[in-house]
mmCIF file of N, CA and C in Angstrom:
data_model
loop_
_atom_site.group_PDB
_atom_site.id
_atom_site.type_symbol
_atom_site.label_atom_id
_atom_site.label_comp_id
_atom_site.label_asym_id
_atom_site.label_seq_id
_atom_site.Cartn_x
_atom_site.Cartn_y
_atom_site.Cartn_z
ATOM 1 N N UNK W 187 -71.949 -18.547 -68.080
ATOM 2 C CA UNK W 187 -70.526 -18.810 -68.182
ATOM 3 C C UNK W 187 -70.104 -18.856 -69.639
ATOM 4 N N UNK W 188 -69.005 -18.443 -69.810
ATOM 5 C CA UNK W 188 -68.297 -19.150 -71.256
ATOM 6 C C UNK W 188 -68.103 -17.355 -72.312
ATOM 7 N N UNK W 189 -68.289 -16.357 -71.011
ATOM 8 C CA UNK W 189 -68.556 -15.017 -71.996
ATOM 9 C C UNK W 189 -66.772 -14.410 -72.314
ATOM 10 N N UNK W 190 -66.671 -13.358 -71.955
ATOM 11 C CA UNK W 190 -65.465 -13.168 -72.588
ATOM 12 C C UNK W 190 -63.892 -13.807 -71.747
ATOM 13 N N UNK W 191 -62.839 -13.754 -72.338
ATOM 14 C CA UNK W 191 -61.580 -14.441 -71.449
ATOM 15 C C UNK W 191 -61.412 -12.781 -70.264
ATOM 16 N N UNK W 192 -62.070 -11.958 -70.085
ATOM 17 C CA UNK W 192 -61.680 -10.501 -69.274
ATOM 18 C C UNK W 192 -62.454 -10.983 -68.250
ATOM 19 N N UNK W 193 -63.304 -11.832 -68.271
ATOM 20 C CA UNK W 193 -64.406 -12.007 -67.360
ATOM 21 C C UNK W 193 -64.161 -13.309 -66.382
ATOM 22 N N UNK W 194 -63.354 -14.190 -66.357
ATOM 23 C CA UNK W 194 -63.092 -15.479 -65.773
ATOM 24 C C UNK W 194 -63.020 -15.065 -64.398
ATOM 25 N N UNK W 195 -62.333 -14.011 -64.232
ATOM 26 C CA UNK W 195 -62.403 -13.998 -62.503
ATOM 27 C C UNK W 195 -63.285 -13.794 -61.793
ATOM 28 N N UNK W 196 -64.511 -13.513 -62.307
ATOM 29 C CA UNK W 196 -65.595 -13.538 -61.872
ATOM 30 C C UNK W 196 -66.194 -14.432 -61.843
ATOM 31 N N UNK W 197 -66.708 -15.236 -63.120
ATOM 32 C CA UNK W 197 -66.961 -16.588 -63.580
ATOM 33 C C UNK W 197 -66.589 -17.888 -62.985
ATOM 34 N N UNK W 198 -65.086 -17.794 -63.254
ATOM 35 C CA UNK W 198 -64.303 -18.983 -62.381
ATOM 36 C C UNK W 198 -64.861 -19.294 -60.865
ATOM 37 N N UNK W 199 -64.293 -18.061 -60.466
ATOM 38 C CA UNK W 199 -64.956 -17.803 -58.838
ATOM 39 C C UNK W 199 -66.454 -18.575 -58.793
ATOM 40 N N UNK W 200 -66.925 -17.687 -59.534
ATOM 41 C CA UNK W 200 -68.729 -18.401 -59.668
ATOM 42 C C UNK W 200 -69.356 -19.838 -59.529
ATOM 43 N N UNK W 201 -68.114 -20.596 -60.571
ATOM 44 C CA UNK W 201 -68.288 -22.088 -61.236
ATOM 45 C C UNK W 201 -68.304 -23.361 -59.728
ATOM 46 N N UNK W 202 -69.144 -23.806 -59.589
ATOM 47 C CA UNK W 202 -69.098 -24.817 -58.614
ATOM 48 C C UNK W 202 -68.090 -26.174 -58.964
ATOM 49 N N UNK W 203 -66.763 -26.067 -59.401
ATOM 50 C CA UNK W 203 -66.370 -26.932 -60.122
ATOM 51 C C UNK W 203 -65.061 -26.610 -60.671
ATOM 52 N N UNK W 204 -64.504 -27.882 -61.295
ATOM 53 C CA UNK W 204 -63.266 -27.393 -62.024
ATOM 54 C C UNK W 204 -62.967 -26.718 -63.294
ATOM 55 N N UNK W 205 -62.439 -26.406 -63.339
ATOM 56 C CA UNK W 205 -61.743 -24.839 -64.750
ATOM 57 C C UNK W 205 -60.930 -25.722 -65.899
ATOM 58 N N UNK W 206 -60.827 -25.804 -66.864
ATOM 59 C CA UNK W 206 -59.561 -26.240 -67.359
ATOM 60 C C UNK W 206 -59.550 -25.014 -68.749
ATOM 61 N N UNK W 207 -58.346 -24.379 -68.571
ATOM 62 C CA UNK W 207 -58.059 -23.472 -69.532
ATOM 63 C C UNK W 207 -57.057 -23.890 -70.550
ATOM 64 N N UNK W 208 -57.872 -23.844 -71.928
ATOM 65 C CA UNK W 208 -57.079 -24.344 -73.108
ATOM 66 C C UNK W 208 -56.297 -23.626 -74.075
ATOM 67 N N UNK W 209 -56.453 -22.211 -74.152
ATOM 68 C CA UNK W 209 -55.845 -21.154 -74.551
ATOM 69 C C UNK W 209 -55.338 -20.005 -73.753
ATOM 70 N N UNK W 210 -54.349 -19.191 -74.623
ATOM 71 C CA UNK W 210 -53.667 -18.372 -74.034
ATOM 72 C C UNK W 210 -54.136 -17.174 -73.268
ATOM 73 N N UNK W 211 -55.469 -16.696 -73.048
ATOM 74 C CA UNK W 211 -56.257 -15.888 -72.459
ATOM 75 C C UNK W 211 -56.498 -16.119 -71.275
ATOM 76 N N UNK W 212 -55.042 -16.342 -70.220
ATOM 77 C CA UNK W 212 -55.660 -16.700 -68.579
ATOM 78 C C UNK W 212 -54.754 -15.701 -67.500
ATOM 79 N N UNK W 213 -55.915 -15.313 -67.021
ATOM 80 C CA UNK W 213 -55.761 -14.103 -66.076
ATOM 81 C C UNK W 213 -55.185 -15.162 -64.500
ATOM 82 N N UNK W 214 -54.115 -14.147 -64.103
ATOM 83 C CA UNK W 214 -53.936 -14.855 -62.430
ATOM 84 C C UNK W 214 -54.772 -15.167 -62.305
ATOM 85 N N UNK W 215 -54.855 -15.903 -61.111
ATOM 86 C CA UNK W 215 -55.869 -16.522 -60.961
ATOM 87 C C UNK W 215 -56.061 -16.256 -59.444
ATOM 88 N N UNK W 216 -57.310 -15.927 -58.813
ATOM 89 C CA UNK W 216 -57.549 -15.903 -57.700
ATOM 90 C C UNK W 216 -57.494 -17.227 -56.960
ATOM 91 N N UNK W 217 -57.318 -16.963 -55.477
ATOM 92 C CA UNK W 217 -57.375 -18.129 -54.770
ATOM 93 C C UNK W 217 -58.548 -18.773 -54.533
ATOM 94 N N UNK W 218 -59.903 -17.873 -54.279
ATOM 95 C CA UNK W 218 -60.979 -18.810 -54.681
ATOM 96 C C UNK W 218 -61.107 -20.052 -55.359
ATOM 97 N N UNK W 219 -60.730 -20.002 -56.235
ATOM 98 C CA UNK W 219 -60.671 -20.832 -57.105
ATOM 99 C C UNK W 219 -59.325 -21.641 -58.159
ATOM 100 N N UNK W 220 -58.242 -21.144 -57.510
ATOM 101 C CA UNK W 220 -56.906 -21.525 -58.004
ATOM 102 C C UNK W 220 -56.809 -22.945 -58.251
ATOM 103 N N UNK W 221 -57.537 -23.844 -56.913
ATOM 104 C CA UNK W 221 -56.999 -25.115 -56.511
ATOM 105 C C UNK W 221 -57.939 -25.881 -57.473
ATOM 106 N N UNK W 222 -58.807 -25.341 -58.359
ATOM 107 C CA UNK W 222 -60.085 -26.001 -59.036
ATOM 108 C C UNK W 222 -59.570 -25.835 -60.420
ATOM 109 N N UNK W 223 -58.451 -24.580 -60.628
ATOM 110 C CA UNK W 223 -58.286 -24.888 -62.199
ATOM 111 C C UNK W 223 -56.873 -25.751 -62.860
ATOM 112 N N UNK W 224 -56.884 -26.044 -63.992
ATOM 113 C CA UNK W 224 -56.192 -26.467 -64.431
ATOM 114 C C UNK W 224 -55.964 -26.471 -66.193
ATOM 115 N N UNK W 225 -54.878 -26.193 -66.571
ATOM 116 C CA UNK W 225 -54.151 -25.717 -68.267
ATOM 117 C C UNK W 225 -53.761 -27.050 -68.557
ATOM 118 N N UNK W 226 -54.027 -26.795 -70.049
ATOM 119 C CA UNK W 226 -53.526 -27.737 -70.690
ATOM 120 C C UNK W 226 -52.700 -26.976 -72.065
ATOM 121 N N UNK W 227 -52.433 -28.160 -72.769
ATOM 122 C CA UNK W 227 -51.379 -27.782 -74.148
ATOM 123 C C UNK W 227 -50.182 -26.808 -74.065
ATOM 124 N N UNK W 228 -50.638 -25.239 -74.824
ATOM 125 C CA UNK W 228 -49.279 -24.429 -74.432
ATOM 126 C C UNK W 228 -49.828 -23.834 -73.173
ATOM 127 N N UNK W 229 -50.874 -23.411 -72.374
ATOM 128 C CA UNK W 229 -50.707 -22.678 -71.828
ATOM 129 C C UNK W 229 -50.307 -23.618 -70.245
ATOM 130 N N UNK W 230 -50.102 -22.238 -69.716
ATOM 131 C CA UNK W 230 -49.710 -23.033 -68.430
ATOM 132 C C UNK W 230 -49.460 -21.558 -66.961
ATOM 133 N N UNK W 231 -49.699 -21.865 -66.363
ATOM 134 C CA UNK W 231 -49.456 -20.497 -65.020
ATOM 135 C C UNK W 231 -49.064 -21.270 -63.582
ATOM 136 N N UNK W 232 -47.869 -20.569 -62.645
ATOM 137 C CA UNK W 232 -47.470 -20.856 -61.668
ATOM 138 C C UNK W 232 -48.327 -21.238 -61.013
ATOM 139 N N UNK W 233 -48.127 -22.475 -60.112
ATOM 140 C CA UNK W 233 -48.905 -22.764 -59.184
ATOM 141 C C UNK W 233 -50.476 -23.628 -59.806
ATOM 142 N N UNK W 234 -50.547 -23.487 -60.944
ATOM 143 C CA UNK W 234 -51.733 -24.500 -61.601
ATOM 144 C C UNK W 234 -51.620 -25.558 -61.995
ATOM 145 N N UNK W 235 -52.375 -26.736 -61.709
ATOM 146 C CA UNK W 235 -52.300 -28.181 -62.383
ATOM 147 C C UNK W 235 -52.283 -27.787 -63.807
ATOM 148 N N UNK W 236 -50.967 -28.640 -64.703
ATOM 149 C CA UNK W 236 -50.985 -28.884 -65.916
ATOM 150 C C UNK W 236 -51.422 -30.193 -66.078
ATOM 151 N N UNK W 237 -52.763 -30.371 -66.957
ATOM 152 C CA UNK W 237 -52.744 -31.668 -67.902
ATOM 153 C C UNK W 237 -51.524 -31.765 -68.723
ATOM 154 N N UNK W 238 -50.831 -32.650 -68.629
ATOM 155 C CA UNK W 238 -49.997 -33.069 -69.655
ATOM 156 C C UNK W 238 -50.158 -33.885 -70.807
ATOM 157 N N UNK W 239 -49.245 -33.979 -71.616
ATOM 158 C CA UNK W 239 -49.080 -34.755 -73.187
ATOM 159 C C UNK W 239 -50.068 -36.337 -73.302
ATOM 160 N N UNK W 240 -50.273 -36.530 -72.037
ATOM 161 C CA UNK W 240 -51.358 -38.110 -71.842
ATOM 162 C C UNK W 240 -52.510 -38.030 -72.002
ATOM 163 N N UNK W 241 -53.299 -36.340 -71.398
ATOM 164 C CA UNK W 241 -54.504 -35.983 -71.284
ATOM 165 C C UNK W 241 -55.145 -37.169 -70.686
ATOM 166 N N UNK W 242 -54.477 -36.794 -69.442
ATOM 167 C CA UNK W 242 -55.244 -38.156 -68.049
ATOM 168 C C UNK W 242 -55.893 -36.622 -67.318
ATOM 169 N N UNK W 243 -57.304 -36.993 -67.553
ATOM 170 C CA UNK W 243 -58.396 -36.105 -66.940
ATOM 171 C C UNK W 243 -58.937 -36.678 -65.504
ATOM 172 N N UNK W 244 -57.969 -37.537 -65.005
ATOM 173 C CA UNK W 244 -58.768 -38.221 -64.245
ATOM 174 C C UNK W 244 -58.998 -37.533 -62.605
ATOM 175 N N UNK W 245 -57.750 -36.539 -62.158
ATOM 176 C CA UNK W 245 -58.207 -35.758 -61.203
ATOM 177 C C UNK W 245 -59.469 -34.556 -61.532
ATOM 178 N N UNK W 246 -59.311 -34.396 -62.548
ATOM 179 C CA UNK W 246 -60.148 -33.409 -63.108
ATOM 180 C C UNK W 246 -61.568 -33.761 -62.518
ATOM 181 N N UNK W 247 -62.410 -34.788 -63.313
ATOM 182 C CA UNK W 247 -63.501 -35.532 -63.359
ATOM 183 C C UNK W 247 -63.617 -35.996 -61.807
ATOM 184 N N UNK W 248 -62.129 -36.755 -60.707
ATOM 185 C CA UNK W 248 -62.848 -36.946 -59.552
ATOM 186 C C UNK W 248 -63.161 -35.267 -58.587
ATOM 187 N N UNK W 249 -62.577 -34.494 -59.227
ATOM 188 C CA UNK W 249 -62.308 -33.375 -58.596
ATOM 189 C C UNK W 249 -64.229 -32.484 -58.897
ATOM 190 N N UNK W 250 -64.473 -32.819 -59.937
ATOM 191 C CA UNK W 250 -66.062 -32.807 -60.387
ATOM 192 C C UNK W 250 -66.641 -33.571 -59.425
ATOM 193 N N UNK W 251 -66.356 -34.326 -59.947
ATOM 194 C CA UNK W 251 -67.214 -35.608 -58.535
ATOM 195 C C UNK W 251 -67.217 -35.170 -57.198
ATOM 196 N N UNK W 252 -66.603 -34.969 -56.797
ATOM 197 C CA UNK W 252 -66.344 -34.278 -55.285
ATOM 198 C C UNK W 252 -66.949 -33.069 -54.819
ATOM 199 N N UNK W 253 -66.975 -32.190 -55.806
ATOM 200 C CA UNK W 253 -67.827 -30.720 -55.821
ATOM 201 C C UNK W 253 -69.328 -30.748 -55.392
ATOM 202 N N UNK W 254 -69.965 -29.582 -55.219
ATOM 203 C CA UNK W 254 -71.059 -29.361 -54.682
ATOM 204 C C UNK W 254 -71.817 -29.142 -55.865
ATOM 205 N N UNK W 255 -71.188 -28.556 -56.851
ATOM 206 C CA UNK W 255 -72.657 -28.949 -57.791
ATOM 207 C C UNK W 255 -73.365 -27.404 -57.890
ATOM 208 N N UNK W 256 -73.959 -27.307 -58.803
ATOM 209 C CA UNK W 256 -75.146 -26.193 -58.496
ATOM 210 C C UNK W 256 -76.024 -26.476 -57.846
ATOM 211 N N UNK W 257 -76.674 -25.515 -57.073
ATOM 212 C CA UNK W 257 -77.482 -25.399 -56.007
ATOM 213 C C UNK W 257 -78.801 -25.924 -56.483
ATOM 214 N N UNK W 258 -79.396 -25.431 -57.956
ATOM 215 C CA UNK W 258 -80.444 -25.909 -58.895
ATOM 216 C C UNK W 258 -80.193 -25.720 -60.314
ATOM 217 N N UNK W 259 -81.133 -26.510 -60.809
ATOM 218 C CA UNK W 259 -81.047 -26.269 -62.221
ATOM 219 C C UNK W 259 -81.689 -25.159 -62.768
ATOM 220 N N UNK W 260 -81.648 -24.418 -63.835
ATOM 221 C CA UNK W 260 -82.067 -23.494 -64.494
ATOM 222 C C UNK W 260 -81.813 -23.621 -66.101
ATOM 223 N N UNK W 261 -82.424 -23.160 -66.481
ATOM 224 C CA UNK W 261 -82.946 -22.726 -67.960
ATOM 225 C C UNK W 261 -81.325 -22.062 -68.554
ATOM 226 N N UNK W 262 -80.684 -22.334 -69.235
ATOM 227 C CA UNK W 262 -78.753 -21.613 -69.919
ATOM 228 C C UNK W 262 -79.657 -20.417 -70.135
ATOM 229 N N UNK W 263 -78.824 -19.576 -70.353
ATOM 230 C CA UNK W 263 -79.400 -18.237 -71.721
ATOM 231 C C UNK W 263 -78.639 -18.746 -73.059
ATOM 232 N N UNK W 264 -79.357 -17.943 -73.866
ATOM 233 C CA UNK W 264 -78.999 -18.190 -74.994
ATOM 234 C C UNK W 264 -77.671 -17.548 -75.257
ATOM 235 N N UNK W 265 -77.052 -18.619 -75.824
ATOM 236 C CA UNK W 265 -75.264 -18.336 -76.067
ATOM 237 C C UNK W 265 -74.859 -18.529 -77.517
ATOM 238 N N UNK W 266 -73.480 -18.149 -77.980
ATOM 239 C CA UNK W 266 -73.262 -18.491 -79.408
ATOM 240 C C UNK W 266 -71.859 -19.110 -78.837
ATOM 241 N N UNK W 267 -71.896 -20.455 -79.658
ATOM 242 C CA UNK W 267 -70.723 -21.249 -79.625
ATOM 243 C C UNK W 267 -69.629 -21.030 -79.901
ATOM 244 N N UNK W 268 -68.609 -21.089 -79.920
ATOM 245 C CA UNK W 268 -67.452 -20.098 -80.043
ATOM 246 C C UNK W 268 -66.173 -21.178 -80.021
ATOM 247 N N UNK W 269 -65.037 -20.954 -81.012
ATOM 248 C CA UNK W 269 -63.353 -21.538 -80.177
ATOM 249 C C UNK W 269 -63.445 -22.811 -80.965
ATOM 250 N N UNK W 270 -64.474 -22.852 -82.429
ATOM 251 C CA UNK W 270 -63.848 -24.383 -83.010
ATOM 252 C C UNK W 270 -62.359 -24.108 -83.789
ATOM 253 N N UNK W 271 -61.947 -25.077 -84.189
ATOM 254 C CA UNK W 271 -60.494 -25.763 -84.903
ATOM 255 C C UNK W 271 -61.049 -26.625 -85.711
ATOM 256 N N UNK W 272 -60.021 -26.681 -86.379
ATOM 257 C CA UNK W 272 -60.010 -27.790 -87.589
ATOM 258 C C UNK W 272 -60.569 -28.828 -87.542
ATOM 259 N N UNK W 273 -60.627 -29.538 -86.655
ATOM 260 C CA UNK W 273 -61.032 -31.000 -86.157
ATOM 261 C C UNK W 273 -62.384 -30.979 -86.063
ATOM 262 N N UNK W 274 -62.837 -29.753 -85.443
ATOM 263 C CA UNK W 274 -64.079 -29.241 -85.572
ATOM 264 C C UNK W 274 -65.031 -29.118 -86.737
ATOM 265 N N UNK W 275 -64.529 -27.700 -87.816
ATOM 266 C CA UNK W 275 -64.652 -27.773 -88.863
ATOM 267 C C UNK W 275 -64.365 -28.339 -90.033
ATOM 268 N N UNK W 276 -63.563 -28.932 -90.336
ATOM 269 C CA UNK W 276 -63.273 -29.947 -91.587
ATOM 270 C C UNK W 276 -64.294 -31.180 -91.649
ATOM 271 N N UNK W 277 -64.960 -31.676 -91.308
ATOM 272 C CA UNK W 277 -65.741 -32.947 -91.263
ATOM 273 C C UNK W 277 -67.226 -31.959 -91.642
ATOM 274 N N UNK W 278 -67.520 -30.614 -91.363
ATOM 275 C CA UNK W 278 -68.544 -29.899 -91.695
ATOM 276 C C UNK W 278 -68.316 -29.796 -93.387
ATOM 277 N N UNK W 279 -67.400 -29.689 -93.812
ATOM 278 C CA UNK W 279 -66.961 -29.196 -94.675
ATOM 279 C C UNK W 279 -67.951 -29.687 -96.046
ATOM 280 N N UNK W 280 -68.837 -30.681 -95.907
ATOM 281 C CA UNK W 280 -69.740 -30.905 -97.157
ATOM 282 C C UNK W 280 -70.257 -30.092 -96.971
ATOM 283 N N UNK W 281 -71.414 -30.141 -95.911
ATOM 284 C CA UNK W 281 -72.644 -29.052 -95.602
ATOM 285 C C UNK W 281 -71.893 -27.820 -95.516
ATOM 286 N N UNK W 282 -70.846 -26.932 -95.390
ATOM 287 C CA UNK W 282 -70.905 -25.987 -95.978
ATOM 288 C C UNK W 282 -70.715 -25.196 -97.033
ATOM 289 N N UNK W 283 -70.052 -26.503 -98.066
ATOM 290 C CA UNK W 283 -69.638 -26.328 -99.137
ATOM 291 C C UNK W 283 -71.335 -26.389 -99.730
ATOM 292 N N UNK W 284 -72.377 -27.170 -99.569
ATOM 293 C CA UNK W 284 -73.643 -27.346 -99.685
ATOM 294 C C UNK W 284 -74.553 -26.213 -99.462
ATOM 295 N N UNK W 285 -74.206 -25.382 -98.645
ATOM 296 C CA UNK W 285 -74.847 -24.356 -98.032
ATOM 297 C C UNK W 285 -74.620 -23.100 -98.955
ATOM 298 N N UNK W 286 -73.259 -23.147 -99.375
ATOM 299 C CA UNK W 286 -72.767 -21.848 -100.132
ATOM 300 C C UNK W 286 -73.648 -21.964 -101.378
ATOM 301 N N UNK W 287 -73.583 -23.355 -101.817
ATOM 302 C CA UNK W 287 -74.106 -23.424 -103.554
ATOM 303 C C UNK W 287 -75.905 -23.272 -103.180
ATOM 304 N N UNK W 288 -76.428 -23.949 -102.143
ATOM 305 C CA UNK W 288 -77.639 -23.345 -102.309
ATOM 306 C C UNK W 288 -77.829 -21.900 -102.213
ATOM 307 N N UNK W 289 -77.231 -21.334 -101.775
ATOM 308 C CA UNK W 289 -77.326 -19.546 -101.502
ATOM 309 C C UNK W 289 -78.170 -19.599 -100.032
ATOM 310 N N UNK W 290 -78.165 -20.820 -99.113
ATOM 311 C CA UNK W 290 -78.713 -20.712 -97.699
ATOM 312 C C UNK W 290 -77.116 -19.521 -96.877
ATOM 313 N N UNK W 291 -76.134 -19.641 -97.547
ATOM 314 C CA UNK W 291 -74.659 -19.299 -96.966
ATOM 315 C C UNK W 291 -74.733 -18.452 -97.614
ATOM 316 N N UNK W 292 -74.090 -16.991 -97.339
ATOM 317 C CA UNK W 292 -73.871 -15.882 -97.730
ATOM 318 C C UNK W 292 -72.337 -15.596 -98.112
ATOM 319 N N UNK W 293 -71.657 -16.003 -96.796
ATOM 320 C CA UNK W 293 -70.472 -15.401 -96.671
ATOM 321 C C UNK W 293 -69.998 -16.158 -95.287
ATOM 322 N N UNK W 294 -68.421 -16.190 -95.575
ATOM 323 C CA UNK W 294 -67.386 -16.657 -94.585
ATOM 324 C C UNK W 294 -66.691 -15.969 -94.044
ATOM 325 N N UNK W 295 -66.836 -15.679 -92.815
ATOM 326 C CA UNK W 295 -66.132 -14.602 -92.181
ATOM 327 C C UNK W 295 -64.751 -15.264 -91.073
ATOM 328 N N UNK W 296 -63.904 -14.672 -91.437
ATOM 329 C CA UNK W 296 -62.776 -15.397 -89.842
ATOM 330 C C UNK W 296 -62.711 -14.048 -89.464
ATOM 331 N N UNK W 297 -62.762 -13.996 -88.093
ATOM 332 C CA UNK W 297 -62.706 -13.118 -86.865
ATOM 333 C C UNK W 297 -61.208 -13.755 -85.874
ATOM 334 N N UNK W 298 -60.430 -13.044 -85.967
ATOM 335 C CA UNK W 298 -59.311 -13.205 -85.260
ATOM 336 C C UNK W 298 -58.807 -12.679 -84.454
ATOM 337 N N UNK W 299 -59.702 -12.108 -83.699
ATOM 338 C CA UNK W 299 -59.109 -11.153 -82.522
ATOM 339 C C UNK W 299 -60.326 -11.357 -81.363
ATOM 340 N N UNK W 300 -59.373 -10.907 -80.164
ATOM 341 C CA UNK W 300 -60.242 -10.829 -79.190
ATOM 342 C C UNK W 300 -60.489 -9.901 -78.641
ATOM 343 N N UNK W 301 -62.192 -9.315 -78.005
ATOM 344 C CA UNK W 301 -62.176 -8.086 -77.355
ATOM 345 C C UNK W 301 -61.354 -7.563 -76.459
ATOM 346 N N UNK W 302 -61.330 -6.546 -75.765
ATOM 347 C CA UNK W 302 -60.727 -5.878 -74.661
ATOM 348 C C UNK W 302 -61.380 -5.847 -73.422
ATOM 349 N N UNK W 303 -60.873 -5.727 -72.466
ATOM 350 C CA UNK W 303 -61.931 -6.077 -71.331
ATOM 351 C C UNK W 303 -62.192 -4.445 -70.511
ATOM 352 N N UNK W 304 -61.729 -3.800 -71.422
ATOM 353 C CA UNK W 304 -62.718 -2.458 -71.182
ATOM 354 C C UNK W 304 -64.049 -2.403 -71.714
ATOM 355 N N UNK W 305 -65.231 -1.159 -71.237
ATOM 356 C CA UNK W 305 -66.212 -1.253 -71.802
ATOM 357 C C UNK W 305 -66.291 -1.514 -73.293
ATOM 358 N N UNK W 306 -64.996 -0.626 -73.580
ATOM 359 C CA UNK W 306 -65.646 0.258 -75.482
ATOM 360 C C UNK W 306 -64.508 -0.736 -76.446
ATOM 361 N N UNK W 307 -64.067 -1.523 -75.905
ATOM 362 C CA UNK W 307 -63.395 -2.598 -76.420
ATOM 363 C C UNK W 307 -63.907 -3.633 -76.809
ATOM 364 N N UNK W 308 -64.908 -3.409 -77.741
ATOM 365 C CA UNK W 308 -66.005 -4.756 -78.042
ATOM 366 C C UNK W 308 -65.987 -5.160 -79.328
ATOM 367 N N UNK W 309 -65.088 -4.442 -80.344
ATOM 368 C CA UNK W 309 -64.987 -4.647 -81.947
ATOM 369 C C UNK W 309 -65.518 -5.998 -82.279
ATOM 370 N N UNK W 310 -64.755 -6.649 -81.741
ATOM 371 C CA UNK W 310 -65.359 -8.043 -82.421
ATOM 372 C C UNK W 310 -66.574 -8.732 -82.164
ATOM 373 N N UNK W 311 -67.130 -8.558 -81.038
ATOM 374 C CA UNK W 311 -68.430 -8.751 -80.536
ATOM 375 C C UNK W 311 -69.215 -7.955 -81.563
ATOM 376 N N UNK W 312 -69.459 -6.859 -81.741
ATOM 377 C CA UNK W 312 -70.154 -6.057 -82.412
ATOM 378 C C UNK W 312 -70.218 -6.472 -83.661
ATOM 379 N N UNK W 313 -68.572 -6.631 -84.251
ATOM 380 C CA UNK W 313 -68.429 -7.021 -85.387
ATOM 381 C C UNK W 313 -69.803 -8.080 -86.150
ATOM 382 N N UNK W 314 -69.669 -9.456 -84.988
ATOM 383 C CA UNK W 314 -70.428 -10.646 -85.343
ATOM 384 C C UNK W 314 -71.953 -10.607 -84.959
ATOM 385 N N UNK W 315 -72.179 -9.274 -84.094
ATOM 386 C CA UNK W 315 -73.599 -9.424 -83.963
ATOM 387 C C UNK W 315 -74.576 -8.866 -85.253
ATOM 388 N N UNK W 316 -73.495 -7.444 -86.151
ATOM 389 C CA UNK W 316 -74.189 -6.966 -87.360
ATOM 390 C C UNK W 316 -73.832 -7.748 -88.391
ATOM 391 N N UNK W 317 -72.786 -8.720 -88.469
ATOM 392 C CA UNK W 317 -73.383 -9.408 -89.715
ATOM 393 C C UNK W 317 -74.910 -10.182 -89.674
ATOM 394 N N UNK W 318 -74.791 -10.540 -91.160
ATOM 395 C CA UNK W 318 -76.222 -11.059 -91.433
ATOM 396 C C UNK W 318 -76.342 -12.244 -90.896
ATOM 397 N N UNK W 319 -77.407 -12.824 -90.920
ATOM 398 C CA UNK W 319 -77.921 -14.793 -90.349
ATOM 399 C C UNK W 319 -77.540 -15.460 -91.142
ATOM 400 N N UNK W 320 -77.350 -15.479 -92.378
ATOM 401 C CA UNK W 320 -76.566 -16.485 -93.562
ATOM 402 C C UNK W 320 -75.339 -16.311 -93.483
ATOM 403 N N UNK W 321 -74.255 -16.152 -92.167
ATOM 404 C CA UNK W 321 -73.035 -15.869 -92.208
ATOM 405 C C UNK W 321 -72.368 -17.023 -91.195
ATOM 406 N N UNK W 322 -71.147 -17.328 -91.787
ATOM 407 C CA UNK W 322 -70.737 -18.372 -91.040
ATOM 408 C C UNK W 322 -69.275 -17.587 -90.657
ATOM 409 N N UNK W 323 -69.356 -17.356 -89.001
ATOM 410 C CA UNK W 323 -68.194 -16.903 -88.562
ATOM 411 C C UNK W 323 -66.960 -18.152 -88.269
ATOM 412 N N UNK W 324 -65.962 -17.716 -88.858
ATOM 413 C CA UNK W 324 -64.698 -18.705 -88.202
ATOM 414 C C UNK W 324 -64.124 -17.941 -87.216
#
């Protein structure tokens, strides 16, 4: 889970559980799984629970509670973390200011776009897989 925003309707469907979509990348939504998701902040779509301005998660979490769960556990694959903000990064901000002066940091990259959910629509994916390992993508 967690791969591109072209892919949720598959995914979503998949997820034994509730959805909450925080950005503007949300596809209709099938009925499979309509009644499980829910938007917050700007985004928002007909017929979906909005979290509102309180961020009371609390149907959310009993709505978890209630679910079936995965069937078993398994091993994740290996993923790259993705979708921080400020709040995120600014408190990093010694260690990477630390990182640059040792020369462990190469280079700062911001990536601002998102793929296409055609095959050959992958620029940015591609983009971040040929940079180098001393690269810190924003």
């Amino acid at each position: 889970y967690g791969t591109a925003w072209q892919n949720q309707k598959f995914e979503f469907a998949g997820f034994p559980g509730p959805v909450i979509v925080t950005t503007n990348c949300i596809i209709e939504p099938r009925r499979i799984y309509k009644d499980r998701l829910y938007t917050m902040n700007e985004v928002g779509f007909d017929g979906v629970k909005h979290i509102g301005a309180n961020r009371d998660f609390s149907e959310v979490i009993a709505q978890a509670h209630e679910g079936k769960g995965f069937p078993r556990t398994v091993d994740p694959p290996e993923y790259h973390t993705v979708g921080f903000n400020h709040r995120a990064v600014l408190p990093l901000a010694g260690q990477v200011i630390e990182a640059v002066q040792s020369g462990a940091l190469s280079r700062i990259v911001l990536i601002g776009g998102c793929d296409g959910d055609q095959w050959d629509r992958n620029y940015f994916t591609e983009l971040a897989e040929e940079l180098p390992e001393d690269t810190l993508i924003l």
